[in-house]
Amino acid sequence: MTYKLNNVAVLAVDSNHNHMQLIKEVLRPLGVNRIAEAMNAKDALSYLENNVVDIIFTEWHMDGEMDGIGFVEWVRKNPASKNVFVPIVMVTAQSEEWKVMKARDCGITEFLVKPFSAKTMARRITMVIENPRQFVRSDDFFGPDRRRHIVSNYTGEERRKDLMAKGDQMMDDTAVEELLKEL
């Protein structure tokens, strides 16, 4: 499906100027015109204090005191964060399995490995639009549901199903409103 992305506000966070340019050069032909840049997490957080974005693309490794993982955790968990539900795409060359899992576990929405094509970036944007994930809140996690697929032959314990039956795991509209009141 084709989307008009001219009103989508994007924040791109990357310390490497060339990588930042690449992200912008790939987004513009997709119709994204509102692209804010931040060269590090501190600048990104400063930008987010006064601006609303629809999607964030962030690098894992950045100059400064905070890396991409710390930035994502701040956006998702800090009481000062104004949009804990914003889709966040980790764009990085760090594709080792443990790093992908760490990024997922800190609350990213999608993962995009460098180098990437316009087609793969468009797929990530499409995933965010067409398959928005419900947010999950537990003692040690807050972010988009980390499960991608339902495994039909799974024979283990159905802990999540039991928690959902109690209303403790998946966030419905009331739970989201309550969370926002806490923030």
PDB file of C-alpha atoms in Angstrom:
ATOM      1  CA  MET A   1       0.000   0.000   0.000  1.00  0.00           C
ATOM      2  CA  THR A   2       1.248   3.498  -0.769  1.00  0.00           C
ATOM      3  CA  TYR A   3       1.192   6.099   1.967  1.00  0.00           C
ATOM      4  CA  LYS A   4       1.471   9.868   1.861  1.00  0.00           C
ATOM      5  CA  LEU A   5       4.277  10.510   4.311  1.00  0.00           C
ATOM      6  CA  ASN A   6       4.685  14.249   3.741  1.00  0.00           C
ATOM      7  CA  ASN A   7       3.199  15.082   7.158  1.00  0.00           C
ATOM      8  CA  VAL A   8       5.163  12.461   9.063  1.00  0.00           C
ATOM      9  CA  ALA A   9       7.635  14.051  11.491  1.00  0.00           C
ATOM     10  CA  VAL A  10      10.857  12.065  11.819  1.00  0.00           C
ATOM     11  CA  LEU A  11      13.748  12.461  14.224  1.00  0.00           C
ATOM     12  CA  ALA A  12      17.008  10.917  12.994  1.00  0.00           C
ATOM     13  CA  VAL A  13      19.708  10.447  15.632  1.00  0.00           C
ATOM     14  CA  ASP A  14      23.210   9.537  14.454  1.00  0.00           C
ATOM     15  CA  SER A  15      26.648  10.950  15.259  1.00  0.00           C
ATOM     16  CA  ASN A  16      27.987  10.052  11.836  1.00  0.00           C
ATOM     17  CA  HIS A  17      27.194  12.869   9.403  1.00  0.00           C
ATOM     18  CA  ASN A  18      27.393  10.554   6.366  1.00  0.00           C
ATOM     19  CA  HIS A  19      24.962   8.076   7.900  1.00  0.00           C
ATOM     20  CA  MET A  20      22.617  10.931   8.777  1.00  0.00           C
ATOM     21  CA  GLN A  21      22.711  12.101   5.156  1.00  0.00           C
ATOM     22  CA  LEU A  22      21.972   8.560   3.962  1.00  0.00           C
ATOM     23  CA  ILE A  23      18.915   8.311   6.200  1.00  0.00           C
ATOM     24  CA  LYS A  24      17.618  11.639   4.872  1.00  0.00           C
ATOM     25  CA  GLU A  25      18.349  10.697   1.254  1.00  0.00           C
ATOM     26  CA  VAL A  26      16.370   7.488   1.666  1.00  0.00           C
ATOM     27  CA  LEU A  27      13.447   9.114   3.511  1.00  0.00           C
ATOM     28  CA  ARG A  28      12.887  12.030   1.129  1.00  0.00           C
ATOM     29  CA  PRO A  29      11.978   9.933  -1.965  1.00  0.00           C
ATOM     30  CA  LEU A  30       9.517   8.066   0.272  1.00  0.00           C
ATOM     31  CA  GLY A  31       7.760  11.414   0.765  1.00  0.00           C
ATOM     32  CA  VAL A  32       9.097  12.234   4.230  1.00  0.00           C
ATOM     33  CA  ASN A  33       9.887  15.957   4.302  1.00  0.00           C
ATOM     34  CA  ARG A  34       9.843  16.745   8.011  1.00  0.00           C
ATOM     35  CA  ILE A  35      13.179  15.318   9.164  1.00  0.00           C
ATOM     36  CA  ALA A  36      14.856  16.672  12.286  1.00  0.00           C
ATOM     37  CA  GLU A  37      18.467  15.739  12.967  1.00  0.00           C
ATOM     38  CA  ALA A  38      20.304  15.133  16.226  1.00  0.00           C
ATOM     39  CA  MET A  39      23.975  14.226  16.334  1.00  0.00           C
ATOM     40  CA  ASN A  40      23.742  12.631  19.788  1.00  0.00           C
ATOM     41  CA  ALA A  41      21.234  11.526  22.406  1.00  0.00           C
ATOM     42  CA  LYS A  42      21.496  14.775  24.375  1.00  0.00           C
ATOM     43  CA  ASP A  43      20.525  16.816  21.306  1.00  0.00           C
ATOM     44  CA  ALA A  44      17.719  14.368  20.523  1.00  0.00           C
ATOM     45  CA  LEU A  45      16.294  14.631  24.031  1.00  0.00           C
ATOM     46  CA  SER A  46      16.514  18.411  23.848  1.00  0.00           C
ATOM     47  CA  TYR A  47      14.607  18.351  20.560  1.00  0.00           C
ATOM     48  CA  LEU A  48      11.933  16.052  22.015  1.00  0.00           C
ATOM     49  CA  GLU A  49      11.327  18.469  24.906  1.00  0.00           C
ATOM     50  CA  ASN A  50       9.629  20.904  22.523  1.00  0.00           C
ATOM     51  CA  ASN A  51       8.636  18.835  19.503  1.00  0.00           C
ATOM     52  CA  VAL A  52       6.434  15.878  18.725  1.00  0.00           C
ATOM     53  CA  VAL A  53       7.667  13.263  16.271  1.00  0.00           C
ATOM     54  CA  ASP A  54       5.883  10.368  14.626  1.00  0.00           C
ATOM     55  CA  ILE A  55       8.890   8.073  14.325  1.00  0.00           C
ATOM     56  CA  ILE A  56      12.489   8.017  15.540  1.00  0.00           C
ATOM     57  CA  PHE A  57      15.428   6.445  13.721  1.00  0.00           C
ATOM     58  CA  THR A  58      18.408   6.077  16.039  1.00  0.00           C
ATOM     59  CA  GLU A  59      21.910   4.631  15.828  1.00  0.00           C
ATOM     60  CA  TRP A  60      23.186   2.345  18.589  1.00  0.00           C
ATOM     61  CA  HIS A  61      26.651   3.936  18.893  1.00  0.00           C
ATOM     62  CA  MET A  62      26.716   7.705  19.287  1.00  0.00           C
ATOM     63  CA  ASP A  63      29.090  10.347  20.513  1.00  0.00           C
ATOM     64  CA  GLY A  64      28.357  11.696  23.968  1.00  0.00           C
ATOM     65  CA  GLU A  65      27.417  10.277  27.326  1.00  0.00           C
ATOM     66  CA  MET A  66      24.421   8.249  26.143  1.00  0.00           C
ATOM     67  CA  ASP A  67      24.279   5.625  23.396  1.00  0.00           C
ATOM     68  CA  GLY A  68      21.218   4.620  21.387  1.00  0.00           C
ATOM     69  CA  ILE A  69      20.169   2.009  23.943  1.00  0.00           C
ATOM     70  CA  GLY A  70      20.226   4.585  26.747  1.00  0.00           C
ATOM     71  CA  PHE A  71      18.321   7.000  24.538  1.00  0.00           C
ATOM     72  CA  VAL A  72      15.586   4.457  23.805  1.00  0.00           C
ATOM     73  CA  GLU A  73      15.324   3.539  27.482  1.00  0.00           C
ATOM     74  CA  TRP A  74      14.998   7.228  28.377  1.00  0.00           C
ATOM     75  CA  VAL A  75      12.228   7.767  25.815  1.00  0.00           C
ATOM     76  CA  ARG A  76      10.354   4.674  27.011  1.00  0.00           C
ATOM     77  CA  LYS A  77      10.828   4.924  30.782  1.00  0.00           C
ATOM     78  CA  ASN A  78      11.663   8.455  31.894  1.00  0.00           C
ATOM     79  CA  PRO A  79       8.777  10.366  33.499  1.00  0.00           C
ATOM     80  CA  ALA A  80       9.842  13.469  31.547  1.00  0.00           C
ATOM     81  CA  SER A  81       9.348  11.693  28.204  1.00  0.00           C
ATOM     82  CA  LYS A  82       6.398  13.200  26.361  1.00  0.00           C
ATOM     83  CA  ASN A  83       5.777  10.303  23.984  1.00  0.00           C
ATOM     84  CA  VAL A  84       6.676   6.908  25.395  1.00  0.00           C
ATOM     85  CA  PHE A  85       4.704   5.253  22.575  1.00  0.00           C
ATOM     86  CA  VAL A  86       6.592   6.756  19.614  1.00  0.00           C
ATOM     87  CA  PRO A  87       7.814   4.081  17.182  1.00  0.00           C
ATOM     88  CA  ILE A  88      11.602   3.784  17.399  1.00  0.00           C
ATOM     89  CA  VAL A  89      13.686   2.110  14.704  1.00  0.00           C
ATOM     90  CA  MET A  90      17.241   1.143  15.663  1.00  0.00           C
ATOM     91  CA  VAL A  91      19.383   1.725  12.553  1.00  0.00           C
ATOM     92  CA  THR A  92      22.823   0.217  13.091  1.00  0.00           C
ATOM     93  CA  ALA A  93      25.532  -2.046  11.764  1.00  0.00           C
ATOM     94  CA  GLN A  94      25.421  -3.847  15.121  1.00  0.00           C
ATOM     95  CA  SER A  95      23.603  -6.955  13.949  1.00  0.00           C
ATOM     96  CA  GLU A  96      24.870  -9.571  16.388  1.00  0.00           C
ATOM     97  CA  GLU A  97      21.975 -11.548  17.825  1.00  0.00           C
ATOM     98  CA  TRP A  98      22.595 -10.428  21.407  1.00  0.00           C
ATOM     99  CA  LYS A  99      22.581  -6.789  20.286  1.00  0.00           C
ATOM    100  CA  VAL A 100      19.325  -7.194  18.376  1.00  0.00           C
ATOM    101  CA  MET A 101      17.804  -8.818  21.463  1.00  0.00           C
ATOM    102  CA  LYS A 102      19.149  -6.081  23.753  1.00  0.00           C
ATOM    103  CA  ALA A 103      17.677  -3.395  21.497  1.00  0.00           C
ATOM    104  CA  ARG A 104      14.362  -5.243  21.413  1.00  0.00           C
ATOM    105  CA  ASP A 105      14.404  -5.599  25.191  1.00  0.00           C
ATOM    106  CA  CYS A 106      15.031  -1.888  25.746  1.00  0.00           C
ATOM    107  CA  GLY A 107      11.908  -0.995  23.756  1.00  0.00           C
ATOM    108  CA  ILE A 108      12.674  -0.483  20.074  1.00  0.00           C
ATOM    109  CA  THR A 109       9.850  -1.036  17.630  1.00  0.00           C
ATOM    110  CA  GLU A 110      11.882  -2.154  14.611  1.00  0.00           C
ATOM    111  CA  PHE A 111      15.508  -2.940  13.781  1.00  0.00           C
ATOM    112  CA  LEU A 112      17.234  -1.929  10.544  1.00  0.00           C
ATOM    113  CA  VAL A 113      20.754  -3.146   9.762  1.00  0.00           C
ATOM    114  CA  LYS A 114      23.235  -0.923   7.928  1.00  0.00           C
ATOM    115  CA  PRO A 115      23.814  -0.865   5.076  1.00  0.00           C
ATOM    116  CA  PHE A 116      20.156  -0.710   4.137  1.00  0.00           C
ATOM    117  CA  SER A 117      18.180   0.045   1.022  1.00  0.00           C
ATOM    118  CA  ALA A 118      15.266   2.398   0.489  1.00  0.00           C
ATOM    119  CA  LYS A 119      13.109  -0.705   0.145  1.00  0.00           C
ATOM    120  CA  THR A 120      14.053  -2.073   3.586  1.00  0.00           C
ATOM    121  CA  MET A 121      13.531   1.326   5.221  1.00  0.00           C
ATOM    122  CA  ALA A 122      10.136   1.603   3.512  1.00  0.00           C
ATOM    123  CA  ARG A 123       9.290  -1.848   4.887  1.00  0.00           C
ATOM    124  CA  ARG A 124      10.088  -0.724   8.438  1.00  0.00           C
ATOM    125  CA  ILE A 125       7.908   2.351   8.055  1.00  0.00           C
ATOM    126  CA  THR A 126       5.130   0.208   6.596  1.00  0.00           C
ATOM    127  CA  MET A 127       5.440  -2.219   9.530  1.00  0.00           C
ATOM    128  CA  VAL A 128       5.053   0.659  11.972  1.00  0.00           C
ATOM    129  CA  ILE A 129       1.954   1.919  10.144  1.00  0.00           C
ATOM    130  CA  GLU A 130       0.229  -1.349   9.257  1.00  0.00           C
ATOM    131  CA  ASN A 131       1.178  -3.461  12.272  1.00  0.00           C
ATOM    132  CA  PRO A 132       1.310  -1.195  15.294  1.00  0.00           C
ATOM    133  CA  ARG A 133       2.234  -3.209  18.326  1.00  0.00           C
ATOM    134  CA  GLN A 134       0.433  -3.045  21.592  1.00  0.00           C
ATOM    135  CA  PHE A 135       2.589  -1.925  24.457  1.00  0.00           C
ATOM    136  CA  VAL A 136       3.456  -4.281  27.257  1.00  0.00           C
ATOM    137  CA  ARG A 137       4.200  -3.300  30.809  1.00  0.00           C
ATOM    138  CA  SER A 138       5.781  -5.669  33.295  1.00  0.00           C
ATOM    139  CA  ASP A 139       8.118  -5.369  36.256  1.00  0.00           C
ATOM    140  CA  ASP A 140      11.194  -5.270  34.029  1.00  0.00           C
ATOM    141  CA  PHE A 141       9.943  -4.077  30.619  1.00  0.00           C
ATOM    142  CA  PHE A 142       7.912  -1.338  29.018  1.00  0.00           C
ATOM    143  CA  GLY A 143       7.650  -1.110  25.259  1.00  0.00           C
ATOM    144  CA  PRO A 144       6.148  -2.618  22.136  1.00  0.00           C
ATOM    145  CA  ASP A 145       5.190  -6.267  22.367  1.00  0.00           C
ATOM    146  CA  ARG A 146       8.403  -8.144  21.612  1.00  0.00           C
ATOM    147  CA  ARG A 147       6.671 -11.125  20.009  1.00  0.00           C
ATOM    148  CA  ARG A 148       6.672 -11.042  16.237  1.00  0.00           C
ATOM    149  CA  HIS A 149       5.001 -14.329  15.407  1.00  0.00           C
ATOM    150  CA  ILE A 150       2.615 -16.747  17.020  1.00  0.00           C
ATOM    151  CA  VAL A 151       4.246 -20.155  17.111  1.00  0.00           C
ATOM    152  CA  SER A 152       1.567 -22.731  16.337  1.00  0.00           C
ATOM    153  CA  ASN A 153       3.511 -25.699  17.707  1.00  0.00           C
ATOM    154  CA  TYR A 154       4.504 -24.054  21.018  1.00  0.00           C
ATOM    155  CA  THR A 155       3.993 -26.490  23.894  1.00  0.00           C
ATOM    156  CA  GLY A 156       5.362 -24.462  26.815  1.00  0.00           C
ATOM    157  CA  GLU A 157       3.602 -22.620  29.586  1.00  0.00           C
ATOM    158  CA  GLU A 158       1.186 -19.881  28.430  1.00  0.00           C
ATOM    159  CA  ARG A 159       2.264 -17.277  31.002  1.00  0.00           C
ATOM    160  CA  ARG A 160       1.349 -14.286  28.859  1.00  0.00           C
ATOM    161  CA  LYS A 161      -2.117 -15.643  28.090  1.00  0.00           C
ATOM    162  CA  ASP A 162      -2.725 -16.148  31.821  1.00  0.00           C
ATOM    163  CA  LEU A 163      -1.552 -12.606  32.609  1.00  0.00           C
ATOM    164  CA  MET A 164      -3.656 -11.155  29.804  1.00  0.00           C
ATOM    165  CA  ALA A 165      -6.702 -12.917  31.207  1.00  0.00           C
ATOM    166  CA  LYS A 166      -6.016 -11.081  34.465  1.00  0.00           C
ATOM    167  CA  GLY A 167      -5.561  -7.828  32.563  1.00  0.00           C
ATOM    168  CA  ASP A 168      -2.009  -7.344  33.823  1.00  0.00           C
ATOM    169  CA  GLN A 169       0.100  -7.562  30.693  1.00  0.00           C
ATOM    170  CA  MET A 170      -1.332  -5.920  27.591  1.00  0.00           C
ATOM    171  CA  MET A 171      -2.196  -2.255  27.858  1.00  0.00           C
ATOM    172  CA  ASP A 172      -5.700  -1.349  26.822  1.00  0.00           C
ATOM    173  CA  ASP A 173      -6.837   2.273  26.452  1.00  0.00           C
ATOM    174  CA  THR A 174      -7.589   2.584  30.175  1.00  0.00           C
ATOM    175  CA  ALA A 175      -4.158   1.246  31.123  1.00  0.00           C
ATOM    176  CA  VAL A 176      -2.512   3.655  28.691  1.00  0.00           C
ATOM    177  CA  GLU A 177      -4.410   6.594  30.205  1.00  0.00           C
ATOM    178  CA  GLU A 178      -3.394   5.489  33.694  1.00  0.00           C
ATOM    179  CA  LEU A 179       0.245   5.213  32.641  1.00  0.00           C
ATOM    180  CA  LEU A 180       0.164   8.684  31.148  1.00  0.00           C
ATOM    181  CA  LYS A 181      -1.276  10.051  34.390  1.00  0.00           C
ATOM    182  CA  GLU A 182       1.673   8.493  36.248  1.00  0.00           C
ATOM    183  CA  LEU A 183       4.128  10.149  33.879  1.00  0.00           C
TER     184      LEU A 183
END
